[in-house]
Amino acid sequence: MQSTRETATTTGIDSIRPAKLADAPTLARLYRAAYATNVELGFPSRAAEADRAALENWVREARLYLAVRAGKLLGSIRYRNEGRYDEEAPEFGRLAVPPRARGAGVGSALVGHAEEVARREGADRLRLRTFDGHPFLPAMYRRRGYEDVRVRRLETAPFDVLHMEKRL
């Protein structure tokens, strides 16, 4: 298995680094661009409307990692030591790669980084939540070895939430 550093190098990413509060304005633009596609597909998300204050909160409340090339942010992922629905397992979410950077392995490098962090910290599994019925996200995660755990039905949203997990 390639390390995050090897994956980053093969995708043209210079580094994957933790986000800082100063990154919040740029991150807000990145998240709005990345999640606009989901909104168009019928999967609305607060990330599609993220502003500087929201991103500052995300940086404070969890670990956001950024894929960077030539000083430009290409994507981001949020990592939490304790999952929201399973406190025993870390989880990642809010994977954001705007259309201009898609297809170059940025998302894969960020997910690989989250997996590496979880392993390094002694976790035996990693969880995520995504849109059930999304045309490409669940399949992308399954190709990386994630398995469906359950579907949480939402009465207040036009979609349900698929919980997935990977043994590390």
XYZ file of C-alpha atoms in Angstrom:
168
model
C 0.000 0.000 0.000
C 1.329 3.456 -0.915
C 1.954 5.984 1.820
C 0.210 9.343 1.732
C 3.496 10.932 0.646
C 3.858 8.506 -2.299
C 0.210 8.977 -3.304
C 0.533 12.751 -3.086
C 3.612 12.687 -5.288
C 1.955 10.547 -7.980
C -1.087 12.856 -8.091
C 0.919 16.066 -8.359
C 0.058 17.111 -4.824
C 2.949 18.823 -3.063
C 1.643 18.042 0.414
C -1.289 17.185 2.615
C -1.275 19.428 5.643
C -3.566 20.407 8.516
C -5.834 23.386 7.915
C -5.291 26.633 9.789
C -7.847 29.280 10.672
C -6.260 31.515 8.027
C -7.320 28.956 5.376
C -11.035 29.445 6.179
C -11.923 31.957 3.405
C -10.285 29.853 0.703
C -11.750 26.663 2.156
C -15.233 28.183 2.109
C -14.910 28.838 -1.636
C -13.480 25.354 -2.196
C -16.374 23.667 -0.331
C -19.036 25.704 -2.130
C -17.537 24.766 -5.504
C -17.087 21.094 -4.591
C -20.559 20.597 -3.145
C -22.405 22.503 -5.899
C -22.361 19.261 -7.920
C -24.156 17.409 -5.131
C -26.805 20.126 -4.941
C -27.340 19.863 -8.710
C -27.768 16.088 -8.302
C -30.427 16.576 -5.599
C -28.227 16.125 -2.533
C -28.243 19.472 -0.708
C -25.617 20.008 1.953
C -24.595 22.771 4.326
C -21.131 22.469 2.793
C -22.521 23.973 -0.418
C -23.281 27.157 1.523
C -20.205 27.183 3.753
C -18.822 30.557 4.730
C -15.706 31.681 6.540
C -17.294 31.387 10.003
C -18.467 27.834 9.313
C -15.021 26.785 8.154
C -13.367 28.398 11.148
C -15.655 26.270 13.326
C -14.796 23.123 11.357
C -11.074 23.824 11.819
C -11.597 24.282 15.567
C -13.900 21.252 16.068
C -12.149 18.604 13.957
C -9.019 18.069 11.932
C -9.244 19.277 8.365
C -6.488 18.180 6.036
C -5.709 20.002 2.818
C -4.192 18.774 -0.413
C -1.898 21.495 -1.742
C -0.030 22.010 -5.017
C 2.068 25.085 -5.731
C 0.464 26.849 -2.781
C -3.084 26.257 -4.050
C -5.678 24.202 -2.184
C -6.897 21.308 -4.314
C -9.129 19.559 -1.803
C -9.983 18.960 1.820
C -11.193 16.228 4.166
C -12.471 16.373 7.743
C -11.236 13.778 10.246
C -12.643 13.118 13.705
C -11.143 10.804 16.321
C -14.631 9.858 17.494
C -17.422 9.307 15.034
C -20.734 11.019 15.475
C -22.677 7.760 15.354
C -19.982 5.387 16.586
C -17.786 6.854 19.293
C -15.528 3.799 19.133
C -14.326 4.498 15.594
C -12.801 7.553 13.934
C -14.556 8.901 10.867
C -13.908 11.161 7.963
C -16.292 13.307 6.006
C -16.688 16.497 4.094
C -14.384 15.264 1.356
C -14.224 18.215 -1.019
C -12.564 18.297 -4.408
C -13.829 21.053 -6.715
C -14.569 20.176 -10.353
C -11.287 21.689 -11.615
C -9.253 19.154 -9.579
C -11.402 16.032 -9.993
C -10.098 12.917 -11.671
C -6.481 13.541 -10.670
C -6.437 11.394 -7.532
C -6.819 14.259 -5.044
C -9.815 12.683 -3.301
C -8.098 9.314 -3.160
C -4.966 10.869 -1.657
C -7.040 12.632 1.012
C -8.954 9.466 1.924
C -5.640 7.581 2.016
C -4.284 10.218 4.375
C -7.283 9.830 6.707
C -6.744 6.049 6.682
C -3.070 6.519 7.478
C -3.872 8.868 10.387
C -6.374 6.347 11.786
C -3.858 3.486 11.534
C -1.075 5.545 13.086
C -3.369 6.381 16.005
C -4.218 2.715 16.578
C -7.692 2.494 15.052
C -8.791 -0.845 13.615
C -11.479 0.681 11.390
C -12.548 3.963 9.829
C -16.080 5.121 9.150
C -17.773 7.635 6.889
C -21.243 8.849 6.031
C -22.352 9.711 2.524
C -25.505 10.267 0.502
C -27.432 7.031 -0.055
C -28.344 6.751 -3.723
C -25.648 9.189 -4.886
C -24.603 8.294 -8.446
C -20.870 7.915 -7.748
C -19.823 8.481 -4.111
C -20.825 5.119 -2.541
C -19.202 3.246 -5.443
C -16.013 5.277 -5.058
C -15.780 4.334 -1.380
C -16.594 0.670 -2.065
C -13.676 0.540 -4.530
C -11.456 1.648 -1.626
C -12.715 -1.243 0.528
C -15.518 0.458 2.455
C -18.592 -1.626 3.183
C -22.148 -0.543 3.882
C -23.025 -0.616 7.594
C -26.512 0.853 7.589
C -28.779 3.448 6.033
C -30.174 6.110 8.300
C -33.543 7.370 7.083
C -34.014 11.137 7.133
C -37.482 12.609 7.167
C -36.312 16.203 6.752
C -34.032 15.722 3.733
C -34.521 14.485 0.169
C -31.977 11.701 0.750
C -30.939 9.161 3.361
C -27.487 8.740 4.882
C -25.367 5.690 4.101
C -22.914 4.693 6.856
C -19.817 2.863 5.591
C -16.809 1.314 7.285
C -13.419 -0.065 6.374
C -11.320 -2.415 8.494
C -7.761 -1.123 8.626
